[in-house]
Short mmCIF file of C-alpha atoms and ligand atoms in Angstrom, two decimals:
data_model
loop_
_atom_site.label_atom_id
_atom_site.label_comp_id
_atom_site.label_asym_id
_atom_site.label_seq_id
_atom_site.Cartn_x
_atom_site.Cartn_y
_atom_site.Cartn_z
CA ILE A 10 136.86 118.77 91.17
CA ARG A 11 139.18 116.54 89.19
CA GLN A 12 141.55 116.45 92.15
CA CYS A 13 138.69 115.65 94.50
CA GLY A 14 137.52 112.84 92.12
CA PHE A 15 140.95 111.16 92.46
CA THR A 16 141.24 111.66 96.27
CA CYS A 17 137.65 110.64 96.80
CA ALA A 18 138.08 107.52 94.81
CA ILE A 19 140.96 106.48 97.09
CA VAL A 20 139.00 107.42 100.25
CA ALA A 21 135.99 105.49 99.05
CA ALA A 22 138.19 102.46 98.31
CA LEU A 23 139.53 102.63 101.80
CA MET A 24 136.01 103.04 103.27
CA ILE A 25 134.69 99.85 101.84
CA THR A 26 135.20 96.39 103.35
CA LEU A 27 134.30 92.95 101.96
CA ASN A 28 131.59 90.65 103.47
CA SER A 29 131.75 86.91 103.52
CA ASN A 30 130.36 86.75 100.07
CA GLY A 31 132.95 89.12 98.78
CA ALA A 32 130.59 91.87 98.23
CA ASP A 33 131.33 95.40 99.08
CA ILE A 34 130.00 96.85 102.36
CA PRO A 35 130.14 100.65 102.86
CA ALA A 36 131.99 101.52 106.12
CA GLU A 37 128.83 103.05 107.72
CA ARG A 38 126.87 99.83 107.11
CA GLU A 39 129.70 97.77 108.55
CA GLY A 40 129.46 100.10 111.60
CA MET A 41 125.83 99.17 111.93
CA LEU A 42 126.55 95.48 111.64
CA GLU A 43 129.25 95.92 114.44
CA ALA A 44 126.68 97.71 116.59
CA ILE A 45 124.10 94.75 116.05
CA ARG A 46 126.78 92.16 116.95
CA GLU A 47 127.63 94.03 120.21
CA SER A 48 123.90 94.61 121.15
CA VAL A 49 123.16 90.87 120.44
CA ARG A 50 126.05 89.85 122.83
CA ASP A 51 124.73 92.37 125.44
CA SER A 52 121.23 91.05 125.22
CA ALA A 53 122.17 87.35 125.13
CA SER A 54 120.92 86.69 128.70
CA TYR A 55 117.49 87.64 127.55
CA THR A 56 117.40 86.20 124.02
CA GLY A 57 119.48 83.10 124.54
CA ARG A 58 121.70 83.83 121.57
CA SER A 59 125.09 85.59 121.53
CA GLU A 60 125.27 85.91 117.81
CA LEU A 61 122.98 85.79 114.86
CA SER A 62 123.36 83.56 111.78
CA ASP A 63 125.79 84.41 109.01
CA ARG A 64 122.93 84.37 106.50
CA VAL A 65 120.90 86.95 108.52
CA MET A 66 124.01 89.19 108.92
CA THR A 67 124.77 88.93 105.22
CA ALA A 68 121.29 89.89 104.39
CA MET A 69 121.59 92.89 106.72
CA ALA A 70 124.83 93.81 104.98
CA SER A 71 123.17 93.75 101.51
CA VAL A 72 120.33 96.23 102.17
CA PRO A 73 120.88 99.96 101.59
CA ARG A 74 118.86 101.26 104.60
CA GLU A 75 119.32 104.75 103.41
CA GLU A 76 116.87 104.12 100.71
CA PHE A 77 114.07 103.29 103.32
CA VAL A 78 114.36 106.39 105.46
CA LEU A 79 113.19 109.89 104.96
CA PRO A 80 115.58 112.22 103.21
CA ALA A 81 115.93 114.34 106.52
CA TYR A 82 117.17 111.20 108.34
CA ARG A 83 119.53 109.77 105.61
CA HIS A 84 122.59 110.76 107.60
CA GLN A 85 121.35 108.52 110.38
CA ALA A 86 120.40 105.74 108.21
CA TYR A 87 123.07 103.35 109.63
CA ASP A 88 122.56 104.31 113.31
CA ASN A 89 121.32 101.36 115.34
CA THR A 90 118.07 103.21 116.16
CA PRO A 91 114.54 103.28 114.89
CA LEU A 92 113.79 106.45 112.83
CA PRO A 93 110.52 108.25 111.91
CA ILE A 94 108.90 107.48 108.55
CA GLU A 95 105.71 108.87 106.97
CA ALA A 96 102.25 108.76 108.57
CA GLY A 97 103.77 108.93 112.16
CA GLN A 98 105.24 105.32 111.91
CA THR A 99 108.79 104.04 112.27
CA ILE A 100 111.48 101.96 110.55
CA SER A 101 112.66 99.59 113.28
CA GLN A 102 115.98 99.42 114.93
CA PRO A 103 118.51 97.40 112.94
CA LEU A 104 119.18 95.17 115.95
CA ILE A 105 115.42 94.42 116.16
CA VAL A 106 115.14 93.80 112.45
CA ALA A 107 118.10 91.31 112.53
CA LEU A 108 116.93 89.56 115.67
CA MET A 109 113.38 89.03 114.48
CA THR A 110 114.68 87.76 111.22
CA ASP A 111 117.02 85.34 112.90
CA LEU A 112 114.15 84.14 115.21
CA LEU A 113 112.03 83.36 112.16
CA ASP A 114 114.89 81.22 110.86
CA PRO A 115 114.06 81.80 107.19
CA GLN A 116 114.88 79.08 104.66
CA PRO A 117 115.43 79.38 100.87
CA GLY A 118 112.21 77.61 99.95
CA ASP A 119 109.95 79.42 102.50
CA VAL A 120 106.91 81.48 101.83
CA MET A 121 106.38 84.12 104.53
CA LEU A 122 104.00 86.91 105.50
CA GLU A 123 105.03 90.23 107.02
CA VAL A 124 102.31 92.41 108.72
CA GLY A 125 103.45 96.02 108.90
CA THR A 126 105.41 96.73 105.64
CA GLY A 127 106.17 100.30 106.93
CA SER A 128 109.21 101.56 105.01
CA GLY A 129 109.85 98.14 103.35
CA TYR A 130 113.22 97.62 104.97
CA GLN A 131 112.41 94.46 106.99
CA ALA A 132 110.79 93.17 103.73
CA ALA A 133 114.11 93.78 101.77
CA VAL A 134 116.15 92.05 104.47
CA LEU A 135 113.84 88.88 104.28
CA SER A 136 113.73 89.06 100.56
CA GLY A 137 117.13 87.40 100.05
CA LEU A 138 116.40 84.65 102.70
CA VAL A 139 113.11 83.13 101.47
CA ASP A 140 111.43 82.19 98.28
CA HIS A 141 108.55 84.64 98.50
CA LEU A 142 107.42 87.43 100.90
CA TYR A 143 103.83 88.63 101.22
CA SER A 144 103.85 91.95 102.96
CA ILE A 145 100.74 93.93 104.13
CA GLU A 146 100.49 97.49 105.45
CA ILE A 147 97.34 99.16 106.75
CA VAL A 148 98.42 102.75 105.92
CA GLU A 149 97.82 103.05 102.11
CA GLU A 150 100.31 105.85 101.60
CA LEU A 151 103.14 103.59 103.20
CA ALA A 152 102.04 100.56 101.26
CA ALA A 153 102.44 102.48 98.09
CA SER A 154 105.84 104.17 98.95
CA ALA A 155 107.29 100.84 100.17
CA ALA A 156 106.14 99.00 97.10
CA GLU A 157 107.71 101.63 94.87
CA VAL A 158 111.09 101.58 96.56
CA LEU A 159 111.16 97.76 96.64
CA VAL A 160 110.42 97.65 92.92
CA LYS A 161 112.93 100.36 92.25
CA LEU A 162 115.68 98.35 94.11
CA GLY A 163 114.87 95.11 92.32
CA TYR A 164 113.29 93.10 95.18
CA ASN A 165 111.12 91.06 92.93
CA ASN A 166 110.11 88.20 95.19
CA ILE A 167 107.96 90.55 97.42
CA THR A 168 104.18 91.04 96.99
CA ALA A 169 103.24 94.08 98.92
CA ARG A 170 99.73 95.46 99.43
CA ALA A 171 97.64 97.69 101.47
CA GLY A 172 95.24 96.12 103.99
CA ASP A 173 94.73 95.03 107.63
CA GLY A 174 97.12 92.31 108.30
CA TYR A 175 95.15 91.07 111.40
CA ALA A 176 92.90 89.20 109.02
CA ASP A 177 94.32 86.66 106.66
CA TRP A 178 95.54 86.84 103.03
CA PRO A 179 93.55 83.79 101.96
CA GLU A 180 95.02 83.09 98.58
CA HIS A 181 98.37 82.42 100.08
CA VAL A 182 98.03 80.66 103.40
CA PRO A 183 99.55 78.73 105.06
CA PHE A 184 102.94 80.34 105.64
CA ASP A 185 106.22 78.93 106.91
CA GLY A 186 106.72 82.00 108.91
CA ILE A 187 104.92 85.28 109.98
CA ILE A 188 106.56 88.41 111.17
CA VAL A 189 104.39 91.19 112.75
CA THR A 190 106.24 94.51 113.08
CA ALA A 191 103.57 96.30 115.17
CA ALA A 192 102.51 95.44 118.78
CA ALA A 193 99.22 93.44 119.29
CA ASP A 194 97.51 93.44 122.59
CA LYS A 195 97.38 89.63 122.52
CA LEU A 196 98.29 86.91 120.11
CA PRO A 197 95.98 87.21 116.97
CA PRO A 198 94.18 83.95 116.51
CA PRO A 199 93.70 84.55 112.73
CA LEU A 200 97.59 84.74 112.31
CA LEU A 201 98.08 81.60 114.28
CA LYS A 202 95.71 79.66 111.97
CA GLN A 203 97.79 80.79 108.95
CA LEU A 204 100.98 79.05 110.05
CA LYS A 205 102.11 75.72 108.48
CA PRO A 206 102.90 72.93 110.97
CA GLY A 207 106.47 73.64 112.03
CA GLY A 208 105.87 77.36 111.23
CA LYS A 209 106.94 80.31 113.31
CA LEU A 210 105.29 83.60 114.30
CA VAL A 211 107.45 86.52 115.64
CA ILE A 212 105.48 89.16 117.18
CA PRO A 213 105.55 92.00 119.83
CA VAL A 214 102.72 91.61 122.28
CA GLY A 215 101.68 93.95 124.98
CA ALA A 216 100.14 97.34 126.03
CA LYS A 217 99.75 100.17 123.45
CA HIS A 218 102.83 102.38 124.20
CA GLY A 219 103.53 100.37 127.41
CA TYR A 220 105.31 97.14 128.37
CA GLN A 221 105.61 94.87 125.42
CA GLU A 222 107.59 91.56 124.89
CA LEU A 223 108.82 90.10 121.62
CA LEU A 224 107.31 86.52 121.26
CA LEU A 225 108.50 83.55 119.21
CA VAL A 226 105.65 81.35 118.77
CA GLU A 227 105.98 77.98 117.29
CA VAL A 228 103.45 75.44 115.99
CA ASP A 229 104.73 71.93 115.88
CA GLU A 230 103.94 69.15 113.41
CA SER A 231 100.91 67.97 115.54
CA GLY A 232 99.56 71.59 115.77
CA GLU A 233 100.63 72.17 119.34
CA ILE A 234 101.58 75.83 120.05
CA SER A 235 104.53 76.94 122.16
CA LYS A 236 105.68 80.44 122.95
CA ARG A 237 108.63 82.12 124.31
CA SER A 238 109.30 85.62 125.48
CA VAL A 239 112.54 86.83 123.92
CA LEU A 240 113.09 90.47 124.83
CA PRO A 241 111.21 93.48 126.24
CA VAL A 242 110.48 95.89 123.12
CA ARG A 243 108.69 99.05 122.20
CA PHE A 244 106.76 98.94 118.95
CA VAL A 245 103.82 101.12 117.48
CA PRO A 246 100.53 99.46 117.91
CA LEU A 247 98.93 97.05 115.56
CA THR A 248 95.73 98.97 114.42
CA GLY A 249 92.63 98.15 112.58
CA ASP A 250 88.87 97.65 113.36
CA ARG A 251 88.24 94.84 115.77
N1 LIG B 28 108.65 96.58 109.04
C1 LIG B 28 108.69 98.04 109.01
C2 LIG B 28 109.92 98.50 108.37
O1 LIG B 28 110.78 97.75 107.98
O2 LIG B 28 110.06 99.75 108.13
C3 LIG B 28 108.36 98.64 110.37
C4 LIG B 28 107.08 98.91 110.54
S1 LIG B 28 106.46 100.05 111.75
C5 LIG B 28 107.39 99.64 113.28
C6 LIG B 28 104.90 99.14 111.95
C7 LIG B 28 103.96 99.23 110.82
O3 LIG B 28 102.81 98.37 111.03
C8 LIG B 28 103.44 100.65 110.53
O4 LIG B 28 103.76 101.02 109.27
C9 LIG B 28 101.88 100.42 110.73
O5 LIG B 28 101.22 101.32 109.83
C10 LIG B 28 101.76 98.94 110.44
N2 LIG B 28 100.45 98.38 110.97
C11 LIG B 28 99.85 98.60 112.03
N3 LIG B 28 98.69 97.89 112.25
C12 LIG B 28 98.72 97.21 111.01
C13 LIG B 28 97.71 96.23 110.57
N4 LIG B 28 96.63 95.79 111.26
N5 LIG B 28 97.92 95.68 109.36
C14 LIG B 28 99.08 95.99 108.57
N6 LIG B 28 99.97 96.89 108.96
C15 LIG B 28 99.75 97.53 110.27
#
């Protein structure tokens, strides 16, 4: 064991690289970042961007995805794929998490809303990029487990709660940005009303389990709404009584 301890320490040292902030990045996570960079380049003709911002990539590098997946999938935590979580839901593909975060263009003073906390991974990525994140999850069991892991890992600028994110969270509106991580059949009017002038909404819209597109919706200073289709996607549906 002692011998392995010494050898393993050397191997571990060799398997760690440094990110632009000088922080250690485990080799598996660096592999995920490289897969994201490659997929972003491959999808540039759809998305209009051949790379994502350094701030977003640094945030992706900082979050231990293995803490947000089920124990049975820990060995796949850094694959660039969605994975099952509790309650038949999914943790999104790292590429999509990074792209949606980049589209939101989060700034240090921003207050944002996430609809669909799921595992809490997307919330953790946004945590380092904004002043405060409110995150809402309709499945109580998931809301509770995500809140627990986020607290355990020290993400202390996230307020997470159980509820239907289609409606508003009146105490905290308006938001600089809203990210919806489940597919709506159309743009939800209550969410559009919660955006500040200049705010952005990133949301998958389309048929349940069918064709969906990721939309970037922007409200300008005069309240004018514009929307752009960014990429065909496949998300679990936005649920709730309507
Ligand atoms: N952002 C998540 C993550 O990082 O793991 C991925 C979320 S998963 C793709 C979508 C989540 O949206 C599911 O956990 C689902 O229960 C939740 N959801 C669906 N409809 C919702 C609603 N009306 N309000 C809040 N959450 C909802």
